PDB file of C-alpha atoms in Angstrom:
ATOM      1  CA  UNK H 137       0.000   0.000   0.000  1.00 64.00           C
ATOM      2  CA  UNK H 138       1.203   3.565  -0.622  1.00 68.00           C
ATOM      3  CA  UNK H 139       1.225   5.848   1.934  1.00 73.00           C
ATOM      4  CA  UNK H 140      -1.822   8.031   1.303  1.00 68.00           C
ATOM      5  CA  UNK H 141      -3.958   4.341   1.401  1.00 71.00           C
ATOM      6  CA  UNK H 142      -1.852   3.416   4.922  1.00 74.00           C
ATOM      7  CA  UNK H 143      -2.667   6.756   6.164  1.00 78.00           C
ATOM      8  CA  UNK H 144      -5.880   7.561   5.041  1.00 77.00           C
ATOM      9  CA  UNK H 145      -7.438   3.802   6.425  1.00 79.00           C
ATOM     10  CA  UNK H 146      -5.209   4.262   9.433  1.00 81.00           C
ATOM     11  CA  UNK H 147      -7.654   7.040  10.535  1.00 78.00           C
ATOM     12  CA  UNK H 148     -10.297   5.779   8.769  1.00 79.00           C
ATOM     13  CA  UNK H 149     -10.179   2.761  11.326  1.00 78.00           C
ATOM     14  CA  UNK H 150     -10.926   4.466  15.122  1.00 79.00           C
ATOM     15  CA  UNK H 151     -13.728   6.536  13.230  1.00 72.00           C
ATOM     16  CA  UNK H 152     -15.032   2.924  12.068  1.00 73.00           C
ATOM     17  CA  UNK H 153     -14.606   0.931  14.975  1.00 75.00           C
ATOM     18  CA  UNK H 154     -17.239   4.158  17.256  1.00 73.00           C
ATOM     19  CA  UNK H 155     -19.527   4.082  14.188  1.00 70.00           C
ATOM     20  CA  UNK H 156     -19.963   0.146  13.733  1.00 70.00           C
ATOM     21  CA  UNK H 157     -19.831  -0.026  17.915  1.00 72.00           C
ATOM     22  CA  UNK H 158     -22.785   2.071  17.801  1.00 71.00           C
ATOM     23  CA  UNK H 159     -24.459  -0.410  15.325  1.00 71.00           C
ATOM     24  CA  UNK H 160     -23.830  -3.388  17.765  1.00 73.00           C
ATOM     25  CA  UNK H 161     -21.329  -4.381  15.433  1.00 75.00           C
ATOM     26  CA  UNK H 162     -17.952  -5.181  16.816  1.00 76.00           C
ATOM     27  CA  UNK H 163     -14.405  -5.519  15.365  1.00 79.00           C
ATOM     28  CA  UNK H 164     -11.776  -7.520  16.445  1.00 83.00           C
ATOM     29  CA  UNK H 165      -9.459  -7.694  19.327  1.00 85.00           C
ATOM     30  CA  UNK H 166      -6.261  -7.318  17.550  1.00 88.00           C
ATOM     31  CA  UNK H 167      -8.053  -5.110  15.807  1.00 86.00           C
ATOM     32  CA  UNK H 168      -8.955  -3.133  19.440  1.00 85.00           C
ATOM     33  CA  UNK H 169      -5.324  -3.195  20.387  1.00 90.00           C
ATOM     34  CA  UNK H 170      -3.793  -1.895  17.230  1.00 89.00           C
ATOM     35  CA  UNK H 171      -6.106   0.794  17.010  1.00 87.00           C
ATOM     36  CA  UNK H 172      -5.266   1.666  20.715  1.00 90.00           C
ATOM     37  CA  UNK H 173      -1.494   1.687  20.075  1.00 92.00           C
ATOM     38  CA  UNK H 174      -1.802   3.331  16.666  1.00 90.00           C
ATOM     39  CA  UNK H 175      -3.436   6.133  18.505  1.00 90.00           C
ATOM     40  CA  UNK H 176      -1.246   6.477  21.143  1.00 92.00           C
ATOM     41  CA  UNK H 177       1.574   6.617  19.063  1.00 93.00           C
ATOM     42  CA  UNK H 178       0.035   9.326  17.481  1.00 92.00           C
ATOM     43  CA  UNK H 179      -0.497  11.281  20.544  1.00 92.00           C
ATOM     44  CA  UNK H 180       3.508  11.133  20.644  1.00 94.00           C
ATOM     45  CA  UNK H 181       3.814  12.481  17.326  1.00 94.00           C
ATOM     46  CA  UNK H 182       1.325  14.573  16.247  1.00 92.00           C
ATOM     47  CA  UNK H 183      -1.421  15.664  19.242  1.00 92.00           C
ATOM     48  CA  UNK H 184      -3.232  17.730  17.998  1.00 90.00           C
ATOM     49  CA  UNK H 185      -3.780  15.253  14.991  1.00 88.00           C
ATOM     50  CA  UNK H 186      -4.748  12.596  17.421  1.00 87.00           C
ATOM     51  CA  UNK H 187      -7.114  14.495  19.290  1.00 87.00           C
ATOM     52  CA  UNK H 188      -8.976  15.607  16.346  1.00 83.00           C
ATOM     53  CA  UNK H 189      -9.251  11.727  15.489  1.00 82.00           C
ATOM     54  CA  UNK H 190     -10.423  10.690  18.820  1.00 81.00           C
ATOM     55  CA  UNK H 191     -13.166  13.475  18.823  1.00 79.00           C
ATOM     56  CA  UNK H 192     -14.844  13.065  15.404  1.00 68.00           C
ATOM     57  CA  UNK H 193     -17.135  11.739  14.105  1.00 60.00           C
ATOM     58  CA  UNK H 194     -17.517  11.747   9.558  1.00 56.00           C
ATOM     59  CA  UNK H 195     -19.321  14.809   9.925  1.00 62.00           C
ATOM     60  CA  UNK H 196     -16.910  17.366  11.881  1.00 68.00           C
ATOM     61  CA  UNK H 197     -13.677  15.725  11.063  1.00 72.00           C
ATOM     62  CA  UNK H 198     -11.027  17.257   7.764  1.00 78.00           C
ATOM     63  CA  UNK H 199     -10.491  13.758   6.236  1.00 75.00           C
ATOM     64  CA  UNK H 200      -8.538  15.586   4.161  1.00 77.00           C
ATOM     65  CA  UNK H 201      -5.692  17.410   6.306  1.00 82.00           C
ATOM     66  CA  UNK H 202      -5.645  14.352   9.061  1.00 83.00           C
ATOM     67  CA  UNK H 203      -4.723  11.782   6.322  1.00 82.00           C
ATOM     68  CA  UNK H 204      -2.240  14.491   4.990  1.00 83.00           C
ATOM     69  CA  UNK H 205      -0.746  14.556   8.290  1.00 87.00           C
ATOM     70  CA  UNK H 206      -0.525  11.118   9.074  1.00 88.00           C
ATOM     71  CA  UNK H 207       0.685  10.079   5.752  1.00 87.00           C
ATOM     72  CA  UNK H 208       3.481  12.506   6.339  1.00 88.00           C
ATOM     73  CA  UNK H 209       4.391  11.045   9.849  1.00 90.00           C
ATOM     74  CA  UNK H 210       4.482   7.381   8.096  1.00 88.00           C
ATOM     75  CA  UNK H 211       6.889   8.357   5.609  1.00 88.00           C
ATOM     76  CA  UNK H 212       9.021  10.290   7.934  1.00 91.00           C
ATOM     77  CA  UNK H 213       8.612   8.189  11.202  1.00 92.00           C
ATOM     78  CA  UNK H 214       9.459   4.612  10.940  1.00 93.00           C
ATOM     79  CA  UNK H 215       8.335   3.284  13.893  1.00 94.00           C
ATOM     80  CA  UNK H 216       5.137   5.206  13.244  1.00 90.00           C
ATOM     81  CA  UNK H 217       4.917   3.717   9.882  1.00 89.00           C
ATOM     82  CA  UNK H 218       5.150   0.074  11.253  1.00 92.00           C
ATOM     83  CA  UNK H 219       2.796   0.642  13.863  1.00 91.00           C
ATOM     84  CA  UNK H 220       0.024   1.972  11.296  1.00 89.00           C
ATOM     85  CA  UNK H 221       1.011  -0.901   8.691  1.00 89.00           C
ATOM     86  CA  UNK H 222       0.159  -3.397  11.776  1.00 90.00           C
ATOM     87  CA  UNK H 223      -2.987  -2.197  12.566  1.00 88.00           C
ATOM     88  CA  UNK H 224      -4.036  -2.183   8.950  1.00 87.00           C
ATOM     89  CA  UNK H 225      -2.791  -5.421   8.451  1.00 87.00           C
ATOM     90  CA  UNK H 226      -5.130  -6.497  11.512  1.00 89.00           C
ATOM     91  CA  UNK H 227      -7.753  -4.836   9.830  1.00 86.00           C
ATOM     92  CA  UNK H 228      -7.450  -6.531   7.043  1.00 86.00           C
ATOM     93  CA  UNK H 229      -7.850 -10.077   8.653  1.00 88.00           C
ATOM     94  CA  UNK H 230     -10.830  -8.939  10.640  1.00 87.00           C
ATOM     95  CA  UNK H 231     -13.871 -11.291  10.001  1.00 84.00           C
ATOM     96  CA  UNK H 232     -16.611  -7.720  10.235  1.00 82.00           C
ATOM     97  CA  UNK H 233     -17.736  -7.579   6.778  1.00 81.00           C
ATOM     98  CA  UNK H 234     -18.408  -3.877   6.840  1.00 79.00           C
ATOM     99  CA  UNK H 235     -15.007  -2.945   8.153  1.00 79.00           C
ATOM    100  CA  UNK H 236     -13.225  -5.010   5.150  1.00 82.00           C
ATOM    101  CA  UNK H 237     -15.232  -3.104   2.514  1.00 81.00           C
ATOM    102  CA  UNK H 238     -14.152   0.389   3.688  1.00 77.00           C
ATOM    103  CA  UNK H 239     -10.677  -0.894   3.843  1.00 79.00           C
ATOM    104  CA  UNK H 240     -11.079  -2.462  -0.075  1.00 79.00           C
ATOM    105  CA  UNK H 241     -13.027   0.927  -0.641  1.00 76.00           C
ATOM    106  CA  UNK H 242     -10.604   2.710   0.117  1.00 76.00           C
ATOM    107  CA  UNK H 243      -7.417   1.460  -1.286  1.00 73.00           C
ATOM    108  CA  UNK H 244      -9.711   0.715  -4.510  1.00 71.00           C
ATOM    109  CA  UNK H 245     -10.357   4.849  -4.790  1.00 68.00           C
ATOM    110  CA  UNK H 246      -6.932   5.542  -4.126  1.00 65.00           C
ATOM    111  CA  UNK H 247      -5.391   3.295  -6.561  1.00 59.00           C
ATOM    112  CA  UNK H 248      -8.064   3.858  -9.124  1.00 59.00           C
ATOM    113  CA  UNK H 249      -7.088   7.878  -8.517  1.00 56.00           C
ATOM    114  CA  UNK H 250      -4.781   9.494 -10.730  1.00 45.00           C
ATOM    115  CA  UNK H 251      -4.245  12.874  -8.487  1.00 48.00           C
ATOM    116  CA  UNK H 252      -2.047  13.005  -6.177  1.00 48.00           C
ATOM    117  CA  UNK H 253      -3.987  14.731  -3.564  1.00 53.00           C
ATOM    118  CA  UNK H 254      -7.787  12.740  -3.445  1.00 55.00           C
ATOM    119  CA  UNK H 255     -10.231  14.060  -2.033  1.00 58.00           C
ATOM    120  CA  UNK H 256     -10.496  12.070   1.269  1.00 58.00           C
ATOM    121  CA  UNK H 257     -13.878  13.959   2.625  1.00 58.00           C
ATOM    122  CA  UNK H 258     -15.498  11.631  -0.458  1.00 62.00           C
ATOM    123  CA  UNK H 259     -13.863   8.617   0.961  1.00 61.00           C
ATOM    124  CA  UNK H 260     -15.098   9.848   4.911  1.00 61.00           C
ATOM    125  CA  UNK H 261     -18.933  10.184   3.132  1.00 63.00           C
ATOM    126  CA  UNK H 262     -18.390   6.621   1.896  1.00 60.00           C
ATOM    127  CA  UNK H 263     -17.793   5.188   5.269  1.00 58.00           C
ATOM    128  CA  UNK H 264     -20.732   7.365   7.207  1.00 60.00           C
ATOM    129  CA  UNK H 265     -23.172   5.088   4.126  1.00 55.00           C
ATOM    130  CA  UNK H 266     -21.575   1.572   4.451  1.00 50.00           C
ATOM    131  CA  UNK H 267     -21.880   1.874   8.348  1.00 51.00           C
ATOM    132  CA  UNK H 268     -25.334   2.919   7.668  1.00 50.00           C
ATOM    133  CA  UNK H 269     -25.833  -0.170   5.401  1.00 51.00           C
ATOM    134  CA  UNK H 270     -26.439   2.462   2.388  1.00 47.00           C
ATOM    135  CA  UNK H 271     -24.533   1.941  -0.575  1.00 42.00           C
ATOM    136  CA  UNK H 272     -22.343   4.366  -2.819  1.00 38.00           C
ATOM    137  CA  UNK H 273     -19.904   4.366  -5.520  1.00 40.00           C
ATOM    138  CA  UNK H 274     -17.709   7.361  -5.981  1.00 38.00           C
ATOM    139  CA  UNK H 275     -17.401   7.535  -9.959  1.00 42.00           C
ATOM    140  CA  UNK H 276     -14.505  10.339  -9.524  1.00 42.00           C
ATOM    141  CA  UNK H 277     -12.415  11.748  -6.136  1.00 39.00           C
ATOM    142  CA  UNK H 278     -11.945  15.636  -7.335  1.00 40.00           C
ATOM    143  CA  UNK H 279      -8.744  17.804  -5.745  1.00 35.00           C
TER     144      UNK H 279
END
């Protein structure tokens, strides 16, 4: 995975974990833990970025600048970076169906993105519907 993809389902993943909790749904221990340590690295590195993670919710949070942030810290940081590649590679094994399509979402409309800065508010609207249980395709992720 690229950076932008590690980062941007790195803090896709607390934001998922409240939103499917409040479904009933539940993730994954390892998936629990990862998260956990992933954000408490952050709080290290970035605070300000963590707190704004920890406190959001799709609606109030700037997809955008928090993925820029934490995209930076994993190419910069490496034991950030292998912190937030093990917690996406937990993700990734989880068994919660909803969880595994924002993670394919997401890497899918990065990839599939020719820009080099995607719109990740789009990708943060996409998550609020699948935890919903609505369905939505984004045709084109505009800078």
């Amino acid at each position: 995975m690229d950076p932008l993809t590690i980062a941007a389902t790195a803090v896709a993943l607390p934001i998922m974990k409240k939103a499917l909790e409040k479904t009933g749904e539940k993730i994954g221990e390892r998936v629990f833990e990862k998260t956990e340590k992933f954000l408490n690295m952050l709080k290290i590195r970035s605070p300000d970025t963590a707190s704004a993670i920890q406190k959001a919710n799709l609606d109030n949070l700037d997809f955008n600048k928090t993925v820029s942030e934490v995209a930076e810290l994993t190419k910069t940081d490496d034991e950030f970076n292998r912190i937030t590649k093990e917690l996406i590679k937990e993700a990734q094994k989880d068994q919660n169906a909803k969880l595994n399509e924002i993670i394919n979402e997401i890497a899918n409309d990065i990839y599939f993105e020719k820009s080099i800065n995607p719109n990740f508010n789009k990708i943060a609207e996409k998550i609020g519907l699948v935890v919903q249980g609505g369905v939505v395709s984004i045709q084109n992720i505009n800078v």
